Coordinates of N, CA and C in Angstrom, one line a residue:
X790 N 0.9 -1.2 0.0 CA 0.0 0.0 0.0 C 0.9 1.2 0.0
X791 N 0.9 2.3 -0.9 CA 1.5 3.1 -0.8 C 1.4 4.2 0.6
X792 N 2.3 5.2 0.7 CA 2.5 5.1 2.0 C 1.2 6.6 2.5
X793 N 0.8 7.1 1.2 CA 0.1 8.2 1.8 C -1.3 7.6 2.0
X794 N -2.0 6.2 1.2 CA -2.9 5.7 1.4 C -2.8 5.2 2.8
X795 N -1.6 4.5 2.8 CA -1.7 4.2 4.5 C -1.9 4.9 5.6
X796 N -1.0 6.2 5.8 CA -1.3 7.5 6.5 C -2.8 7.6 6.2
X797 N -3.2 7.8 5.4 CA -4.7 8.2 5.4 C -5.8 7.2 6.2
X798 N -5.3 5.5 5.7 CA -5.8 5.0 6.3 C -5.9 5.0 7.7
X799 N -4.6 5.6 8.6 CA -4.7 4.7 9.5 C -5.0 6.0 10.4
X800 N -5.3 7.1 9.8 CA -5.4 8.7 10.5 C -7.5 8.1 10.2
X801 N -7.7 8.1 9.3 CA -9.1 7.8 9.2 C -9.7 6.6 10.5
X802 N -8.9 5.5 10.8 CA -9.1 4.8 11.8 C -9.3 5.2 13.4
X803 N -8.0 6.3 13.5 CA -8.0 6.6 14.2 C -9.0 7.8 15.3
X804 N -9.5 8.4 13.9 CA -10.9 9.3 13.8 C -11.7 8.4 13.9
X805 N -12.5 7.5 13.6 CA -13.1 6.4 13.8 C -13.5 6.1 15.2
X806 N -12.4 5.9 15.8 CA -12.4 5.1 17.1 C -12.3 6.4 18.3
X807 N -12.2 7.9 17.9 CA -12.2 8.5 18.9 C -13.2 8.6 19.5
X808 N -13.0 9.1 21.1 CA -14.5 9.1 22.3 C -14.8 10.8 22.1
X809 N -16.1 10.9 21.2 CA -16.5 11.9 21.0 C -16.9 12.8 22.7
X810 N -16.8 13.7 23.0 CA -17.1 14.4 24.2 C -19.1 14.7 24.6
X811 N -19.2 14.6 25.4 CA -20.9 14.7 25.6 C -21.7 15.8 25.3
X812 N -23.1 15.7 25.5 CA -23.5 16.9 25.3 C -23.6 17.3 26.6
X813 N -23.3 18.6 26.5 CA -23.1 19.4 28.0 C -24.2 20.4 28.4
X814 N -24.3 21.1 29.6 CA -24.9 22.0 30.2 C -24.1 23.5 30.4
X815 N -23.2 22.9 31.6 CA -22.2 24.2 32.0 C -20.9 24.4 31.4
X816 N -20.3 23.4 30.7 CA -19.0 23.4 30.4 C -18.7 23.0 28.6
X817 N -17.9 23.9 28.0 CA -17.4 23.5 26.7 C -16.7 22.6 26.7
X818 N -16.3 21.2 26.2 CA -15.8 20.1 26.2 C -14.1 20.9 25.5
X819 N -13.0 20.5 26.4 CA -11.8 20.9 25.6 C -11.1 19.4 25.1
X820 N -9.8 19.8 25.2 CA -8.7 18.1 25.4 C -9.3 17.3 25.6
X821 N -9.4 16.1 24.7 CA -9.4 14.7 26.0 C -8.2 14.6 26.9
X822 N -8.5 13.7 28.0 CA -7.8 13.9 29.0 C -7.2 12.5 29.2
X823 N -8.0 11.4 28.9 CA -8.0 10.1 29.2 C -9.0 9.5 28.7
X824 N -9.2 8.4 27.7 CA -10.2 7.4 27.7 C -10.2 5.9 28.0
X825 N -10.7 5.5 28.9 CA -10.9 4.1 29.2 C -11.3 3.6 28.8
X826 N -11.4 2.1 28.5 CA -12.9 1.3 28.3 C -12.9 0.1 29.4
X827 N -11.7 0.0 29.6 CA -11.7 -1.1 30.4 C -11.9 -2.4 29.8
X828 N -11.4 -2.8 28.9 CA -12.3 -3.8 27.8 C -10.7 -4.7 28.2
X829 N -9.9 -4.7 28.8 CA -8.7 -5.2 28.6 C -8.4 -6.5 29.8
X830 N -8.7 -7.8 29.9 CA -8.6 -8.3 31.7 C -7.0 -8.5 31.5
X831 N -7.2 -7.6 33.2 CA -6.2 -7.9 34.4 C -6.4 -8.7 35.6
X832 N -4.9 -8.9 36.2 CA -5.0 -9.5 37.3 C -5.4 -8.7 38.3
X833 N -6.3 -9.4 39.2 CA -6.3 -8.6 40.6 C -5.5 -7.7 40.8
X834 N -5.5 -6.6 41.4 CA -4.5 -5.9 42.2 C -5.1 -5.1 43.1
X835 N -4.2 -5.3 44.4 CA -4.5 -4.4 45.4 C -3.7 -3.0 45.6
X836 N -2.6 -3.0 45.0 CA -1.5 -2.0 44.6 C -0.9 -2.5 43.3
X837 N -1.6 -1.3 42.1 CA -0.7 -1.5 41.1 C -1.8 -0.5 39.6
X838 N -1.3 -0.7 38.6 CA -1.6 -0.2 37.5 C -2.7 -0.5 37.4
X839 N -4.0 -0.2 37.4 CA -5.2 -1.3 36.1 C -5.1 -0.3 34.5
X840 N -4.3 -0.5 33.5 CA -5.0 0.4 32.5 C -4.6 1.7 32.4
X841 N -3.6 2.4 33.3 CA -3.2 3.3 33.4 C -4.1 4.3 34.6
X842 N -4.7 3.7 35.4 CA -6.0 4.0 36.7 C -5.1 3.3 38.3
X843 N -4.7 3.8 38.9 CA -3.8 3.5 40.2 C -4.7 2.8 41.3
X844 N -4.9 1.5 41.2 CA -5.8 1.0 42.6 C -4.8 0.9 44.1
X845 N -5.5 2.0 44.8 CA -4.8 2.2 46.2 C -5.6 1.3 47.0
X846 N -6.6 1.1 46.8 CA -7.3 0.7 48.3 C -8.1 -0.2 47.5
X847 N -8.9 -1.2 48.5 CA -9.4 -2.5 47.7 C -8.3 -3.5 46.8
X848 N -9.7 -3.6 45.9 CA -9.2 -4.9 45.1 C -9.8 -4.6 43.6
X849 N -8.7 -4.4 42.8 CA -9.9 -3.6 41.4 C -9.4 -4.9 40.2
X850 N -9.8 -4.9 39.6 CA -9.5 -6.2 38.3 C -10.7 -5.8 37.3
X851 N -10.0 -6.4 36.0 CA -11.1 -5.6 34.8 C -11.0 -7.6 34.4
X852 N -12.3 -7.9 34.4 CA -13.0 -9.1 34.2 C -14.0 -9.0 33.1
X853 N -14.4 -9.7 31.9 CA -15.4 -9.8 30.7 C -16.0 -8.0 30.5
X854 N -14.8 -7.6 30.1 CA -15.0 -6.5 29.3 C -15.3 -5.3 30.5
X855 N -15.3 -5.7 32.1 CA -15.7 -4.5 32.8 C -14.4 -4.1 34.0
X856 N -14.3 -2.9 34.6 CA -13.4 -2.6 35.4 C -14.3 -2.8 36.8
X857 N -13.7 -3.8 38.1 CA -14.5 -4.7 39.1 C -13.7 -3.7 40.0
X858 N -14.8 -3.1 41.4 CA -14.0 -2.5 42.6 C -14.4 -3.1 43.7
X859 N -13.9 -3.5 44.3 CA -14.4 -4.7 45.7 C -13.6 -4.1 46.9
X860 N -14.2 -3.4 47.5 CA -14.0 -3.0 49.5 C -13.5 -4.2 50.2
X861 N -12.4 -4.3 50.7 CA -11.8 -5.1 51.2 C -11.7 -4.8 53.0
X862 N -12.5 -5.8 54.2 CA -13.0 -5.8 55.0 C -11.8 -5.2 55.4
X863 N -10.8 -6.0 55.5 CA -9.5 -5.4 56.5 C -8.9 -4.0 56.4
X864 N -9.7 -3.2 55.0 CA -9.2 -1.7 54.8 C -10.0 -0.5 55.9
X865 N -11.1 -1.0 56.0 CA -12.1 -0.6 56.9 C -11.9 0.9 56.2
X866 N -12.4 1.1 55.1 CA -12.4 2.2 53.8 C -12.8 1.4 52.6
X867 N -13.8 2.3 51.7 CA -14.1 2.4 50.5 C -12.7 1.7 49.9
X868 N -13.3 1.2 48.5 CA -12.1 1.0 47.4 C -11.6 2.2 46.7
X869 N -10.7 2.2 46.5 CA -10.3 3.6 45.5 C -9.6 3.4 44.1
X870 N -9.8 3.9 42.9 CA -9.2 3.7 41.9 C -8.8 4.9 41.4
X871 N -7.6 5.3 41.1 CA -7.5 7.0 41.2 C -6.4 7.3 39.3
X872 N -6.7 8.3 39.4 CA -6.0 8.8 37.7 C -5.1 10.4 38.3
X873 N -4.2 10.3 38.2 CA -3.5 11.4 38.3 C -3.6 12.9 37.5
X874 N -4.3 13.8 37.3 CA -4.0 15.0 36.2 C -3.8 16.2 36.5
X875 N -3.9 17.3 36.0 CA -3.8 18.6 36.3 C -5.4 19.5 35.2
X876 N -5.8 19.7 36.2 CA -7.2 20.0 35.2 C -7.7 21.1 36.5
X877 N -8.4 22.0 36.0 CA -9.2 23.2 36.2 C -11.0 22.8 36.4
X878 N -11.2 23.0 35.1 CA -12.7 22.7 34.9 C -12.3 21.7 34.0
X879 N -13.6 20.6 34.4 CA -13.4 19.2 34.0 C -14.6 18.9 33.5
X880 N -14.6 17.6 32.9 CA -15.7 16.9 32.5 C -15.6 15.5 32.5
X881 N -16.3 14.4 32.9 CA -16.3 13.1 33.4 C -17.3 12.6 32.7
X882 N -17.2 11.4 32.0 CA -18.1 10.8 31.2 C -17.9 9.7 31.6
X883 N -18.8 8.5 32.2 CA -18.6 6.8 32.6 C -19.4 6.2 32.4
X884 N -19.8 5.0 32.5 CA -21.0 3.9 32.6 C -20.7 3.1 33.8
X885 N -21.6 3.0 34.3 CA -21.5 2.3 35.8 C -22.7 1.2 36.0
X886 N -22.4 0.1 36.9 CA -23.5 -0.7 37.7 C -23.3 -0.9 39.1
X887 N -24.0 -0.6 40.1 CA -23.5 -1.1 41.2 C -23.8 -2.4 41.2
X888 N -24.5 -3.4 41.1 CA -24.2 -4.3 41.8 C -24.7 -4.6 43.3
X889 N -24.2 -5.6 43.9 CA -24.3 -5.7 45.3 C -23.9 -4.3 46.1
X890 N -22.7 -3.5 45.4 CA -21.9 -2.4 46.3 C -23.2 -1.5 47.0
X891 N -23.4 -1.6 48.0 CA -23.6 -0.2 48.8 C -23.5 0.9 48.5
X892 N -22.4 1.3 47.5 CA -22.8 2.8 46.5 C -21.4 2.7 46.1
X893 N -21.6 3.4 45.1 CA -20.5 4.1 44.4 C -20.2 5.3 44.5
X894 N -19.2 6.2 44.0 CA -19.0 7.6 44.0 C -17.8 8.1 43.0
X895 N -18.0 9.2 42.5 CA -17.4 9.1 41.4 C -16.3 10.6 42.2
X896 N -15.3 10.8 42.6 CA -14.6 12.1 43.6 C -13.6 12.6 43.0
X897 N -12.7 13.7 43.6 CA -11.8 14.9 42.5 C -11.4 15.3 44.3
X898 N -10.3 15.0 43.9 CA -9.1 15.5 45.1 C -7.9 16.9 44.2
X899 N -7.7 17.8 45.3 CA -6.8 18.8 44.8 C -5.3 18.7 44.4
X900 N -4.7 19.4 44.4 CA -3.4 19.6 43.9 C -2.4 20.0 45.1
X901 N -2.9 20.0 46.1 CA -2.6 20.5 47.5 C -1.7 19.1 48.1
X902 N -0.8 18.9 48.7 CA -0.4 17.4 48.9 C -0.4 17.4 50.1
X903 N -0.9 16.2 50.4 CA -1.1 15.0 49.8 C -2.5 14.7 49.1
X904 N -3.0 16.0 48.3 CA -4.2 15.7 47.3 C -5.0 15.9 48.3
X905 N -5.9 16.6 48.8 CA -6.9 16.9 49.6 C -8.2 16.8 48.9
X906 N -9.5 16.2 49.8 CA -10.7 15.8 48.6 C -11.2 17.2 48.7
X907 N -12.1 17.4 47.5 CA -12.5 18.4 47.1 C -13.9 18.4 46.7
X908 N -14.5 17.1 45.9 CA -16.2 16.8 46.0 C -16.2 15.4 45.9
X909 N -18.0 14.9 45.9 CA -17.9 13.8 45.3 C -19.0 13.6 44.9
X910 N -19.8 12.7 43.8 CA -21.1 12.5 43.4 C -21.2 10.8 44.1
X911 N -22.2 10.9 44.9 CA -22.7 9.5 45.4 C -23.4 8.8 44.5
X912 N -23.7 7.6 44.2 CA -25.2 6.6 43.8 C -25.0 5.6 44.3
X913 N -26.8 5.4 45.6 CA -27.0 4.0 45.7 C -28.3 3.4 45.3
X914 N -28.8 2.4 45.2 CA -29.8 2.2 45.1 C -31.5 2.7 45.0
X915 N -30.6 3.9 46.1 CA -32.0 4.8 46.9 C -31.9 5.9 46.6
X916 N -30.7 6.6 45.3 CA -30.7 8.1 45.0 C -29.2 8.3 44.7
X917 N -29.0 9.5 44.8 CA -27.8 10.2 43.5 C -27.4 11.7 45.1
X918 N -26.4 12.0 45.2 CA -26.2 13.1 46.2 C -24.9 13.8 45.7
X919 N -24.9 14.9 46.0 CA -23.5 15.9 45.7 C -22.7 16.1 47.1
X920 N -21.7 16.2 47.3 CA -20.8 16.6 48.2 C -19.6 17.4 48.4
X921 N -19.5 18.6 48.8 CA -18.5 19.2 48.8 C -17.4 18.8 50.1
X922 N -15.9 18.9 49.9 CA -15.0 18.1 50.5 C -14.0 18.9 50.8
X923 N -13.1 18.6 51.9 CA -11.8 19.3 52.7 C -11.2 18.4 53.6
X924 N -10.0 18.9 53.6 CA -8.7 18.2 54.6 C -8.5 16.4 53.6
X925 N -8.1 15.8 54.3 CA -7.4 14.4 54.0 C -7.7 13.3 54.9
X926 N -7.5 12.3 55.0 CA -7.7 11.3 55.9 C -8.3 11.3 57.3
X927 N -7.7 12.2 58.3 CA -8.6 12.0 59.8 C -9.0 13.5 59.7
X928 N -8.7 14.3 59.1 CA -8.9 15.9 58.7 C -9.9 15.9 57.8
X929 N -10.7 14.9 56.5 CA -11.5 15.3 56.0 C -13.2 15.9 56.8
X930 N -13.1 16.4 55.9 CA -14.9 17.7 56.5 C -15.3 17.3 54.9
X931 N -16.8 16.8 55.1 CA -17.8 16.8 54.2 C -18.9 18.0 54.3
X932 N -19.8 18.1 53.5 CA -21.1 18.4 53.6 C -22.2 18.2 52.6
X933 N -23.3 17.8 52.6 CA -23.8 17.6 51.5 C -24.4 18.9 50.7
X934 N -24.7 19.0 49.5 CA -25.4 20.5 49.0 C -26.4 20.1 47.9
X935 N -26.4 18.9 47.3 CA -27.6 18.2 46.7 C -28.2 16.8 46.8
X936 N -29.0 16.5 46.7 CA -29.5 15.4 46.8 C -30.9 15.2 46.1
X937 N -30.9 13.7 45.2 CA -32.0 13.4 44.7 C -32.1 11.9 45.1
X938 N -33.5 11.7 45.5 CA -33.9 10.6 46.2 C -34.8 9.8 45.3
X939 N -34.1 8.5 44.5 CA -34.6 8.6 43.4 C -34.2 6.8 43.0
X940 N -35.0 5.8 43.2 CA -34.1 4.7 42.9 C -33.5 4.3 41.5
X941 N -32.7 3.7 41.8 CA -31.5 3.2 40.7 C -31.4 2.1 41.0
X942 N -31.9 1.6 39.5 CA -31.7 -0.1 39.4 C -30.1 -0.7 39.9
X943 N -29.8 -1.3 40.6 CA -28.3 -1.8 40.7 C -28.1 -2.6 40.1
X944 N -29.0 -3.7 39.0 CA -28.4 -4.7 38.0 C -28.5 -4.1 37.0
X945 N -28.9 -2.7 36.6 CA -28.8 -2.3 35.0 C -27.4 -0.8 34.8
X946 N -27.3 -1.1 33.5 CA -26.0 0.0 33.8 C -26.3 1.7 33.1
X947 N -25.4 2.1 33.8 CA -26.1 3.5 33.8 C -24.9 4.4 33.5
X948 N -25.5 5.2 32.9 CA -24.6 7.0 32.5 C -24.4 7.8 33.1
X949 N -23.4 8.1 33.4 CA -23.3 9.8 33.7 C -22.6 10.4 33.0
X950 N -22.9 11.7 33.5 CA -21.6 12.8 33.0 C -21.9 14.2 33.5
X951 N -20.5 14.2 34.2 CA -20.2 15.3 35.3 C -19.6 16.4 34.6
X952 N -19.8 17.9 35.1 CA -19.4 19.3 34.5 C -19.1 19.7 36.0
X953 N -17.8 20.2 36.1 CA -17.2 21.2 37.0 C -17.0 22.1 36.3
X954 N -17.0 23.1 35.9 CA -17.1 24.4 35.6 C -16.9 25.6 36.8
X955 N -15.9 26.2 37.4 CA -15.8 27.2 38.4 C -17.0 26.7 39.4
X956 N -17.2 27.1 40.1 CA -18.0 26.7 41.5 C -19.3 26.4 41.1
X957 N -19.3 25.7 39.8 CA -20.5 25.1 39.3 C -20.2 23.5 39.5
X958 N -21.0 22.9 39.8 CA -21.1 21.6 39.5 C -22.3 20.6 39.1
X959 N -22.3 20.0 38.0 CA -23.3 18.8 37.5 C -23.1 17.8 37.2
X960 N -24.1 17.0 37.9 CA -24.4 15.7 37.6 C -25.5 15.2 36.9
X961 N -25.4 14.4 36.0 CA -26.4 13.8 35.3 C -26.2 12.2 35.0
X962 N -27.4 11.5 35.9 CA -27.4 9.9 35.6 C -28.5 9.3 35.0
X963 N -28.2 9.3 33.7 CA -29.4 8.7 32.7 C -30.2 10.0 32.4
X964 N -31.2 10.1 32.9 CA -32.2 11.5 33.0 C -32.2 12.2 34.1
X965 N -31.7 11.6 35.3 CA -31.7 12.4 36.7 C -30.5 13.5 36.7
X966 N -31.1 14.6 37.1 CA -30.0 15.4 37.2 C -30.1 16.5 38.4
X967 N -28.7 16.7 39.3 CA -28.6 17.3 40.1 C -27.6 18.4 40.0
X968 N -27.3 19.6 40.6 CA -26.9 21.0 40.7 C -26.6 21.4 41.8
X969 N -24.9 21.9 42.1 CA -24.9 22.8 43.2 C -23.6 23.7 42.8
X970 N -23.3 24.6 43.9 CA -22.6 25.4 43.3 C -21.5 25.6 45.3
X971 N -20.4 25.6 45.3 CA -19.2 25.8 46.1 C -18.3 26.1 45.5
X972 N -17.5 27.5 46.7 CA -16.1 28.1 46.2 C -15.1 26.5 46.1
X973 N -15.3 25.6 46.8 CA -14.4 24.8 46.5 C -13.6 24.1 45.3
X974 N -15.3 24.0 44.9 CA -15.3 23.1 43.3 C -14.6 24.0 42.3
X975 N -14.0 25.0 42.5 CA -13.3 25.8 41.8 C -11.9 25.7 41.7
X976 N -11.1 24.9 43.1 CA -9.7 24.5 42.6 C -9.4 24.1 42.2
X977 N -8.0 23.7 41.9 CA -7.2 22.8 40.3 C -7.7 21.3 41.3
X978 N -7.6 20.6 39.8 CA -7.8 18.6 40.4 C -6.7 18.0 40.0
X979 N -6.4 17.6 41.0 CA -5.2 16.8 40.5 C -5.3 15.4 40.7
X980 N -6.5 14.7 41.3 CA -6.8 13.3 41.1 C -8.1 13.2 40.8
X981 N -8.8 12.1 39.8 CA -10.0 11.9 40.1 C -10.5 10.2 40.7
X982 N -11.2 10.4 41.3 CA -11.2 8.4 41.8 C -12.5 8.2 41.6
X983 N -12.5 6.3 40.9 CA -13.3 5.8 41.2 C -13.8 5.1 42.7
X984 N -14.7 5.3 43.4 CA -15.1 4.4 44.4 C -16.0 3.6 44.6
X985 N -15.7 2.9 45.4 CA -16.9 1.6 45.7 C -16.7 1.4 47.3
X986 N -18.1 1.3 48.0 CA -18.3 0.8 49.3 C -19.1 -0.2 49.1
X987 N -18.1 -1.4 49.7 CA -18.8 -2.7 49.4 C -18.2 -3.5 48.0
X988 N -19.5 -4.9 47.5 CA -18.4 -5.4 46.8 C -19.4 -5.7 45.6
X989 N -18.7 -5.7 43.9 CA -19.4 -6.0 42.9 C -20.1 -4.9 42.3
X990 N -19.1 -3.6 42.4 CA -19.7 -2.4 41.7 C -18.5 -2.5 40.2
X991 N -19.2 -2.1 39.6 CA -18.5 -2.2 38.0 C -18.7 -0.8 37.2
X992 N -17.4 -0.5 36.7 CA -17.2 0.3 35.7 C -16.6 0.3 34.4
X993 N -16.7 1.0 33.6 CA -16.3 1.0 32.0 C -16.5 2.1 31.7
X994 N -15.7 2.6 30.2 CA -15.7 3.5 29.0 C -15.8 4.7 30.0
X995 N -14.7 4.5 31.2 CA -14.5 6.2 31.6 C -13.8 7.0 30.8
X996 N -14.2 8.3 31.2 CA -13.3 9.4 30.3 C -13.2 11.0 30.6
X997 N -12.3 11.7 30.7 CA -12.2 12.8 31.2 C -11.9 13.8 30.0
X998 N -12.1 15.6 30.2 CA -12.2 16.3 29.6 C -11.4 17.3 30.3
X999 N -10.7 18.3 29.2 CA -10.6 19.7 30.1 C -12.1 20.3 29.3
X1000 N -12.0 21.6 30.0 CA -13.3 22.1 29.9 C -13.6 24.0 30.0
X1001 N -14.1 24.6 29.8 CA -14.0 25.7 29.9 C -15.7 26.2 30.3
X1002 N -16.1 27.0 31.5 CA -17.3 27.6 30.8 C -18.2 28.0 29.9
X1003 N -19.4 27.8 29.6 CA -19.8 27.8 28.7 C -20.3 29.6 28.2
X1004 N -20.6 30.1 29.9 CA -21.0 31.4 29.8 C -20.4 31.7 31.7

């Protein structure tokens, strides 16, 4: 094959297979930042790579096409699965199921070290919640600022996609959507984590964005 056919071919491929960015509310889709699919099996790990995603805590493994996060009793803590970046205003796009898990949460720690939390989006069975976040380990301070009470199937899998935009923040799962607004959500991110409380919550085709307001 001559070599510009090839270039063309393999630049048209590569267009092909890109993760188009969502439709948004608050934020203009920039950079991709990361795309996952998770579609690749790994071995268990309690410390180590999955996919270029850092499992700190638990037990994470990508089994029949899905990324698995399992709470491990003796952590006496959530599982965590974390991606390292430097981002402003963000955008988060995933597909999730809980499962057996007690909830999931999708969170964004700062740039402050040792990474201090900064929010987090809850879902369990019984509804979807927002959280604004401070300090680190025996120092974190929560509080909640939204909440929809709203059941979610735990055997079917579901969408989101998250907009941080300056002390804006959105969540949207499937059709449910919640809103709140904190000076916090306005610092740089320098981690975002998957979590799971409990065991048999599953993820795939995550993916991050820089992002800019829209207005």
């Amino acid at each position: 094959m001559p070599r510009l056919i090839l270039l063309t071919a393999l630049a048209t491929a590569l267009v092909s297979t890109a993760v188009e960015p969502p439709a948004t509310t608050l934020c203009k889709p920039g950079d991709l930042i990361v795309a996952t699919p998770f579609d690749q099996p790994t071995p268990a790990t309690r410390k180590g790579s999955v996919q270029g995603w850092q499992a700190g805590i638990g037990e994470w493994r990508i089994e029949d096409g899905v990324l698995h996060g399992d709470e491990l009793p003796e952590n006496h803590h959530p599982s965590s699965c974390t991606y390292r970046l430097e981002a402003t205003d963000l955008i988060l796009t995933a597909e999730f199921r809980l499962g057996e898990a007690e909830q999931i949460a999708f969170g964004y720690r700062d740039t402050i070290a040792p990474n201090h939390h900064l929010g987090r989006t809850f879902i369990s069975k019984d509804g979807i919640w927002i959280q604004h976040m401070s300090g680190i380990a025996k120092t974190t301070k929560a509080q909640k600022v939204a909440e929809l009470k709203k059941p979610i199937d735990p055997n079917a899998w579901h969408k989101l996609t998250l907009e941080i935009c300056g002390d804006r923040y959105r969540a949207k799962i499937d059709n449910h959507v919640l809103e709140a607004r904190h000076d916090r959500f306005k610092d740089a991110k320098g981690i975002v984590a998957l979590i799971s409380k409990g065991q048999g919550a599953q993820f795939r085709n995550v993916a991050l964005w820089h992002a800019a307001p829209k207005s």
